[in-house]
XYZ file of C-alpha atoms in Angstrom:
552
model
C -37.089 25.899 -18.840
C -38.142 22.229 -18.334
C -39.407 23.448 -14.626
C -41.591 25.468 -16.111
C -43.678 22.099 -18.670
C -47.484 20.727 -17.895
C -49.230 22.715 -15.547
C -47.754 25.526 -15.496
C -46.780 25.230 -19.046
C -50.478 27.023 -20.274
C -50.419 29.511 -17.003
C -47.571 31.076 -17.743
C -48.083 31.405 -21.477
C -50.993 33.262 -20.798
C -49.424 34.764 -17.744
C -46.691 36.371 -20.212
C -49.455 38.121 -22.259
C -51.646 39.895 -19.685
C -48.539 41.146 -17.529
C -47.905 44.133 -16.432
C -44.965 45.646 -14.441
C -46.949 48.732 -12.813
C -45.659 49.917 -8.943
C -49.894 49.724 -8.328
C -50.989 47.102 -10.511
C -50.983 43.579 -10.243
C -51.581 40.610 -12.506
C -52.385 36.846 -11.807
C -54.164 34.347 -13.441
C -55.807 32.367 -11.967
C -56.153 28.605 -12.809
C -58.996 26.890 -12.218
C -59.118 23.461 -12.734
C -55.702 23.202 -10.647
C -56.641 25.836 -8.104
C -52.852 27.234 -8.886
C -52.142 30.708 -9.601
C -48.862 32.676 -11.109
C -49.235 36.334 -9.513
C -46.643 38.810 -10.558
C -43.403 40.404 -8.681
C -44.454 43.044 -7.329
C -47.551 41.880 -5.945
C -45.438 39.301 -4.107
C -44.460 41.688 -2.261
C -46.490 43.380 -0.825
C -49.701 41.409 -0.354
C -46.760 38.875 1.253
C -48.011 35.700 -0.879
C -45.459 32.472 -0.862
C -44.028 33.124 -4.376
C -45.316 33.395 -8.058
C -46.969 30.415 -8.108
C -49.111 29.423 -5.305
C -50.780 26.233 -4.773
C -54.759 26.527 -2.701
C -54.414 29.709 -4.439
C -58.645 30.163 -3.425
C -57.880 29.951 -0.183
C -54.147 31.274 -0.066
C -55.845 34.405 -1.678
C -59.126 34.677 0.346
C -57.409 35.349 3.631
C -56.348 38.691 2.276
C -59.895 39.775 0.894
C -60.948 41.951 3.206
C -63.772 40.036 5.719
C -66.426 42.164 5.479
C -65.774 41.427 0.753
C -65.539 38.006 1.131
C -69.552 36.512 0.476
C -69.727 39.352 -2.522
C -66.031 38.103 -4.478
C -66.662 34.609 -4.006
C -70.526 35.650 -5.573
C -68.503 37.915 -8.031
C -66.318 34.933 -9.034
C -69.372 31.727 -9.015
C -70.876 33.829 -11.176
C -67.889 33.854 -13.389
C -66.435 30.889 -13.049
C -70.113 29.623 -14.074
C -69.775 31.467 -17.377
C -72.762 34.046 -16.500
C -72.007 37.355 -17.621
C -71.109 39.074 -14.553
C -69.608 43.270 -14.767
C -65.687 42.378 -15.575
C -65.065 45.546 -12.902
C -66.083 44.747 -9.491
C -63.788 46.451 -6.479
C -63.486 44.741 -2.769
C -60.320 46.225 -0.337
C -57.262 42.980 0.144
C -54.525 43.371 3.195
C -50.776 43.727 2.254
C -47.892 42.459 4.279
C -48.305 44.911 7.098
C -51.549 44.299 7.702
C -52.641 46.663 5.781
C -56.567 47.311 3.553
C -56.257 48.716 0.059
C -58.654 49.526 -2.105
C -58.822 47.522 -5.421
C -60.774 47.676 -8.769
C -60.471 43.989 -9.897
C -60.228 43.708 -14.485
C -60.748 40.226 -15.080
C -61.749 37.661 -17.662
C -62.713 33.959 -17.751
C -61.211 32.082 -19.841
C -62.550 28.815 -21.370
C -61.137 26.055 -22.580
C -62.641 23.808 -26.095
C -65.515 22.348 -23.839
C -67.420 26.188 -23.085
C -66.221 25.107 -19.299
C -64.125 27.554 -18.061
C -60.400 26.684 -17.025
C -58.413 30.199 -16.699
C -59.080 33.668 -14.582
C -56.778 35.612 -15.944
C -56.749 39.431 -13.855
C -55.202 42.702 -13.278
C -55.327 44.099 -10.295
C -54.910 47.836 -9.898
C -54.494 49.281 -6.047
C -56.961 52.409 -5.228
C -54.152 53.419 -1.859
C -55.317 52.696 1.663
C -59.377 52.661 2.123
C -61.215 54.865 4.211
C -58.730 57.780 5.519
C -61.146 59.316 7.740
C -62.636 57.975 10.044
C -67.039 59.432 10.353
C -67.892 59.357 14.370
C -64.982 61.146 15.347
C -63.903 63.277 11.424
C -60.167 62.369 11.936
C -58.331 60.307 10.051
C -58.174 56.605 11.150
C -54.815 54.314 12.175
C -53.747 53.276 9.232
C -53.329 57.422 8.316
C -51.326 56.939 11.465
C -49.092 54.723 10.167
C -48.322 55.959 7.473
C -47.551 59.047 9.483
C -45.387 56.951 11.569
C -43.177 55.519 8.781
C -42.179 58.802 6.979
C -40.823 59.953 10.508
C -39.818 56.883 10.525
C -38.302 57.763 7.075
C -37.106 61.003 7.809
C -35.016 59.176 10.649
C -37.455 61.998 13.049
C -37.841 60.915 16.254
C -41.488 60.501 17.505
C -43.430 60.194 20.739
C -46.907 58.542 20.630
C -50.004 58.847 22.996
C -53.425 56.157 22.915
C -55.525 56.916 24.932
C -59.238 55.090 26.048
C -61.906 54.851 28.538
C -61.157 52.450 30.622
C -64.898 51.721 30.373
C -66.388 52.120 27.776
C -67.796 48.925 26.904
C -70.138 49.317 29.952
C -71.207 53.713 27.627
C -72.740 52.521 25.483
C -74.615 49.452 26.844
C -76.251 51.841 29.605
C -76.576 55.083 26.970
C -76.669 53.509 23.350
C -73.874 53.619 20.626
C -74.686 56.373 19.179
C -73.995 58.848 22.395
C -71.206 56.293 23.064
C -70.207 57.981 19.711
C -71.018 61.256 19.843
C -68.889 61.399 23.584
C -65.782 60.043 21.595
C -66.354 62.973 18.948
C -66.459 65.163 21.864
C -63.238 64.070 23.319
C -61.281 63.829 20.020
C -62.746 67.589 19.772
C -61.085 67.997 23.412
C -57.551 66.706 22.423
C -57.482 68.194 19.158
C -57.786 70.844 20.246
C -54.771 70.328 23.199
C -52.771 68.996 21.021
C -52.601 72.035 18.256
C -50.221 72.476 15.903
C -48.273 71.162 18.273
C -49.005 67.375 16.601
C -51.869 64.740 15.216
C -54.707 63.176 16.049
C -55.791 60.261 15.393
C -58.660 58.263 15.444
C -56.910 53.788 16.879
C -58.826 50.465 16.736
C -61.608 50.193 18.707
C -62.626 54.049 20.524
C -58.897 53.952 20.725
C -57.345 57.634 20.184
C -53.897 58.412 19.443
C -51.110 61.811 18.999
C -47.898 61.746 16.610
C -46.335 64.843 17.306
C -42.111 65.282 16.762
C -42.699 68.744 19.152
C -44.128 68.284 22.230
C -41.226 66.956 24.776
C -42.190 64.227 26.753
C -42.890 65.902 29.991
C -46.026 68.280 27.398
C -46.898 64.841 26.658
C -47.499 64.075 30.322
C -49.699 67.618 31.650
C -51.317 66.916 28.084
C -52.898 63.726 29.408
C -53.614 64.945 33.090
C -55.568 67.711 31.192
C -57.599 64.760 28.803
C -57.574 62.426 32.402
C -59.037 65.188 34.431
C -61.610 65.824 31.187
C -63.011 63.213 30.935
C -63.439 61.877 35.199
C -65.377 66.000 34.931
C -68.152 64.152 32.691
C -68.434 64.855 29.686
C -71.527 66.769 28.073
C -73.174 64.889 25.162
C -76.638 66.281 24.149
C -78.149 67.279 26.984
C -76.452 64.133 29.260
C -73.223 63.633 30.505
C -71.020 60.697 32.211
C -67.973 60.902 34.204
C -65.561 58.668 32.949
C -61.795 57.076 33.892
C -59.312 56.770 30.877
C -56.053 54.668 31.056
C -53.391 56.058 28.285
C -49.839 54.324 27.231
C -47.046 56.532 25.436
C -43.757 55.154 23.431
C -41.318 57.018 22.669
C -39.452 56.157 19.492
C -35.934 57.562 18.832
C -33.820 54.719 17.959
C -33.892 54.888 14.075
C -34.907 51.347 12.331
C -37.874 50.483 14.555
C -41.789 49.355 13.036
C -43.838 50.965 13.493
C -46.282 48.829 13.865
C -44.242 47.055 16.243
C -44.092 50.526 18.151
C -48.472 51.276 18.075
C -48.363 47.125 18.801
C -46.250 48.787 22.886
C -48.256 51.722 22.853
C -51.681 49.927 22.550
C -49.819 46.637 24.926
C -48.785 49.539 27.665
C -52.111 51.958 27.514
C -54.086 48.237 28.555
C -51.324 47.197 31.153
C -52.564 51.267 32.627
C -55.755 50.332 32.226
C -56.109 47.055 33.487
C -53.568 47.130 36.171
C -52.764 50.597 36.927
C -56.088 52.209 37.529
C -55.714 55.096 34.584
C -52.197 56.278 35.736
C -50.450 56.863 32.299
C -47.990 54.313 31.562
C -44.542 54.568 29.477
C -43.362 51.528 27.911
C -39.454 50.437 27.514
C -39.126 47.053 28.174
C -41.024 44.454 30.118
C -40.235 46.584 33.857
C -41.957 49.801 31.239
C -39.020 51.932 31.514
C -36.667 53.000 28.769
C -35.219 49.725 26.696
C -36.351 49.025 23.109
C -35.051 46.204 23.269
C -38.914 44.092 23.873
C -40.534 46.708 20.928
C -37.362 45.663 18.595
C -38.459 41.499 19.989
C -42.344 42.540 18.836
C -40.860 43.654 15.321
C -38.940 40.990 14.834
C -41.994 38.629 15.983
C -44.895 40.058 14.053
C -42.396 40.042 11.265
C -42.353 36.583 11.329
C -46.213 35.940 11.537
C -46.379 37.787 8.210
C -43.583 35.507 6.688
C -46.058 32.649 7.255
C -45.358 31.697 10.856
C -42.241 31.141 9.818
C -39.960 30.529 12.824
C -42.937 29.337 15.026
C -43.498 25.530 15.930
C -45.841 23.258 18.908
C -44.772 21.781 21.775
C -47.219 18.777 23.010
C -48.152 18.980 26.802
C -49.775 15.145 27.374
C -53.379 15.562 29.318
C -53.864 12.232 31.683
C -56.740 10.231 33.044
C -56.655 10.150 37.025
C -59.446 6.035 36.775
C -56.887 4.794 33.805
C -53.446 7.053 34.352
C -53.931 6.492 30.265
C -53.573 9.521 27.566
C -56.983 11.848 26.819
C -55.464 14.506 25.130
C -52.489 17.380 25.361
C -52.411 21.173 25.606
C -51.386 22.720 22.297
C -48.716 25.022 23.260
C -46.946 27.950 20.859
C -43.266 28.341 20.655
C -40.671 30.849 18.274
C -37.652 30.650 17.990
C -35.091 33.208 16.028
C -31.675 34.185 16.071
C -30.079 36.365 17.225
C -33.024 35.549 19.908
C -32.965 32.114 20.223
C -35.787 30.055 21.633
C -38.444 32.828 23.688
C -41.147 32.231 25.832
C -44.042 33.442 24.731
C -44.925 35.022 27.732
C -42.641 37.655 25.916
C -44.439 38.926 23.330
C -47.382 37.635 23.000
C -49.343 40.370 25.573
C -47.530 42.599 23.093
C -49.268 40.473 19.690
C -53.017 40.605 21.049
C -52.702 43.921 20.497
C -52.230 43.252 17.077
C -53.706 42.662 13.670
C -51.218 39.553 13.901
C -52.297 37.882 16.121
C -55.615 36.861 14.441
C -53.393 35.115 11.666
C -50.514 33.821 14.481
C -54.138 31.889 16.158
C -55.424 30.186 12.782
C -52.564 28.634 12.164
C -52.716 27.042 15.613
C -55.141 25.920 14.671
C -53.903 24.288 11.261
C -50.948 22.980 11.965
C -52.949 21.525 14.973
C -54.859 19.786 13.694
C -52.868 18.175 10.780
C -50.669 17.290 14.166
C -53.598 15.599 15.979
C -54.471 13.294 12.843
C -51.780 11.874 12.917
C -51.755 11.445 17.265
C -56.322 9.772 16.714
C -54.291 7.073 14.271
C -53.097 6.018 17.268
C -55.748 6.927 20.159
C -59.494 7.994 18.222
C -60.352 9.261 22.013
C -57.774 12.301 22.145
C -58.386 15.685 21.436
C -56.188 18.830 21.236
C -57.123 21.887 24.365
C -55.596 25.095 21.909
C -55.730 27.856 23.850
C -57.455 30.823 22.237
C -57.450 34.352 23.194
C -60.659 36.939 23.388
C -59.547 38.808 20.593
C -59.790 35.564 18.398
C -63.708 34.798 19.797
C -65.079 38.200 18.833
C -63.076 38.810 14.767
C -66.733 38.814 13.066
C -65.041 35.973 10.454
C -63.892 33.450 13.317
C -66.917 31.117 12.713
C -65.650 30.684 9.894
C -62.503 30.183 10.353
C -63.329 27.330 12.661
C -65.269 25.584 10.367
C -63.122 25.873 6.890
C -59.911 24.463 9.263
C -62.322 21.416 10.136
C -64.027 20.407 6.981
C -60.425 21.820 4.853
C -57.972 19.130 8.396
C -61.075 16.758 8.633
C -60.769 17.268 11.481
C -62.963 15.814 14.269
C -65.151 18.779 16.373
C -65.175 16.625 18.957
C -61.508 16.101 19.109
C -61.194 20.190 19.749
C -60.784 21.718 22.816
C -60.746 25.480 23.364
C -59.740 26.785 25.850
C -60.640 30.253 27.931
C -58.386 32.101 29.728
C -57.738 35.459 31.378
C -60.990 36.288 29.705
C -62.887 39.062 32.013
C -66.764 41.208 32.480
C -64.776 44.248 30.994
C -65.407 41.634 27.837
C -69.134 41.621 25.750
C -70.552 38.220 27.568
C -73.227 37.899 25.991
C -71.179 37.697 22.549
C -68.661 35.392 23.526
C -71.892 32.941 25.125
C -73.293 32.675 21.494
C -69.606 32.021 20.116
C -69.056 29.714 22.725
C -72.986 27.846 21.467
C -72.004 27.641 18.356
C -68.201 25.631 18.629
C -70.507 23.499 20.840
C -72.740 22.995 18.365
C -70.105 22.458 16.301
C -69.129 19.490 18.564
C -66.059 21.365 20.396
C -65.525 21.343 23.878
C -65.133 24.331 25.996
C -62.963 24.359 28.837
C -62.551 27.334 31.766
C -59.483 28.051 33.326
C -60.435 29.344 36.197
C -57.545 30.213 39.139
C -60.068 32.198 41.857
C -63.786 33.202 42.979
C -64.201 35.724 40.500
C -63.150 33.926 36.838
C -64.934 30.130 39.050
C -68.492 33.461 38.738
C -68.088 33.371 35.211
C -68.083 29.505 34.890
C -71.853 29.504 36.311
C -73.404 31.479 32.600
C -71.185 29.811 30.391
C -71.761 26.018 28.816
C -68.540 24.371 29.489
C -66.922 21.048 29.350
C -63.550 21.574 31.070
C -62.748 23.293 33.837
C -59.858 23.748 34.381
C -57.808 23.899 37.689
C -54.930 27.154 37.021
C -51.653 26.384 37.970
C -51.742 29.563 40.289
C -53.664 26.889 42.304
C -52.112 23.947 42.253
C -48.503 24.739 42.642
C -49.458 25.727 46.012
C -52.146 22.586 47.517
C -49.678 21.818 49.738
C -48.486 24.787 51.257
C -51.538 27.288 51.232
C -54.454 26.041 52.781
C -55.933 28.733 50.834
C -55.869 26.798 47.888
C -56.953 23.825 49.177
C -60.186 25.378 50.277
C -59.675 27.414 47.005
C -59.397 23.318 45.337
C -61.798 22.312 47.081
C -64.791 25.448 46.278
C -64.021 25.036 42.794
C -63.997 21.052 42.298
C -66.974 20.423 44.317
C -68.500 22.984 41.476
C -67.296 21.633 38.467
C -68.994 18.585 40.036
C -73.093 19.852 41.198
C -72.387 22.168 38.091
C -71.877 18.206 35.975
C -68.542 19.644 34.669
C -65.309 18.033 34.377
C -62.470 19.168 35.613
C -58.292 19.361 34.881
C -55.727 19.877 37.359
C -53.353 22.014 35.069
C -49.199 22.104 36.751
C -48.455 19.346 38.559
C -45.144 20.259 38.877
C -43.979 17.745 41.773
C -45.310 14.235 43.615
C -45.988 16.027 47.047
C -48.121 18.336 44.759
C -49.603 14.870 42.485
C -50.174 12.557 46.124
C -52.633 15.786 47.063
C -54.385 16.738 44.073
C -56.233 13.054 44.826
C -57.995 13.950 47.228
C -59.844 16.561 45.153
C -63.015 15.272 42.498
C -60.313 15.691 39.781
C -60.674 13.613 36.298
C -57.146 14.595 34.538
C -53.675 15.562 35.633
C -51.313 17.807 33.685
C -47.927 19.417 34.163
C -44.363 18.733 34.639
C -44.291 15.632 37.597
C -46.121 13.969 34.493
C -44.591 15.307 30.090
C -42.934 18.036 29.993
C -44.887 19.837 26.465
C -42.498 18.679 23.272
C -42.711 18.470 19.451
C -45.384 16.414 17.854
C -42.185 14.049 17.154
C -41.277 13.091 20.727
C -44.437 13.981 21.853
C -45.322 10.072 19.616
C -42.457 8.715 22.022
C -43.450 9.682 24.998
C -44.100 6.386 27.612
C -47.403 7.703 28.302
C -48.135 7.587 24.164
C -46.663 4.110 23.249
C -48.396 3.161 27.007
């Protein structure tokens, strides 16, 4: 027991008198000064905590607290720790290891030291179950209930089919007619779908404006016919009050007919198929099965494995860095941060094989936060040798649209003591489908932190977005640069894009420079920086610091 001496001793004694063994009741004792906590074993397993003894305990646990409850949670603890009286019991929502939020009733007591100062916080946390099981707008059970139902079917090894549908441009409907109209339209769609499905399945409200059908009684052919009827219903103008609107539907479906497949991976894959239907197939129903979207569950298994690693504190993920080189001086100015993942039996897996799927999953935000945190820690080492260096990190819109994104980025900069001026947020796959005004407000906020903003541009549609966003850098896409020596259209596009950037006082980074011919041709254009395999491959930090350009 020698390992429990010192900081462990007191906290363990308090814990031993406090702990209980109920599966729905979790105990922890928090050492306020040392910022260390001991959690009960059942809590460690249920919430996916690092272990019974948790360091930097306030940060570790607060990630699990629902973003909308964090301010109240902080205020309650601050008042309690200051010695003022508070209600010993309060409630908030906490995320378990599966990404589901459960309602928790927390009863805690502050233990003071000999001087009267708050020293320990002993707490009993009661799990009251998955929160908000019914969606108030549609009247349907929510996607947490759907996942629970899928869990039960999986436990029984019962085959089921999951269909998810969504209006392709629901955001436009909300903007044109208002959110109240959009809510009533969603309710009308839900009622229609319930009527059509009847006793043959269960209808749910998924993420956002997604509607889902989970059935064990309908065949794939019946699901296809159901989707066609639903699609026709939406096209023929849905009547809401005195108004009506015609819209286009997108849909994705997956047949879960193999045991042992994680239900979150099934749902994520179905949402990916829905997104594919909306963006690339004009609403035609997509039946998800592998990279070619024909029946093969290997991709679903991969998504499940990746998702499990994200929830296990991003185990198996690591970062590579590709140099960004100045055209004028030929020196190292920055590096793009590239995510990698490796796990047996899959080996090294390219992000292109899992990121498009994972972007549909709630765990994606946690992975993005890990990338930012890890990159900042590595970047501090590089800044010692290159004070003007910056890291370029790709962010997806689904990260930026999170309500707690600003808090996350500010806290990461603060806790790592990383200068905002050494960070560049790179926007890619940005389309007019997103809430553009919200994106613009996020960009302005990031710039107020000293962070640079870059936009990947590979066509004139993306370039059009650059006219409305306050950008620092235009990244000339690989789709253009790799064809610049053989395709006149690519040369004309490069000329137009770089010319635009110069006139808008933005710098240009040419990416995807893969050979000497491309490197020479790009000299004809007003480009500030280069990046590509011709100069250096993406490598881990230790190899990055050994590159010739690093030590030049």
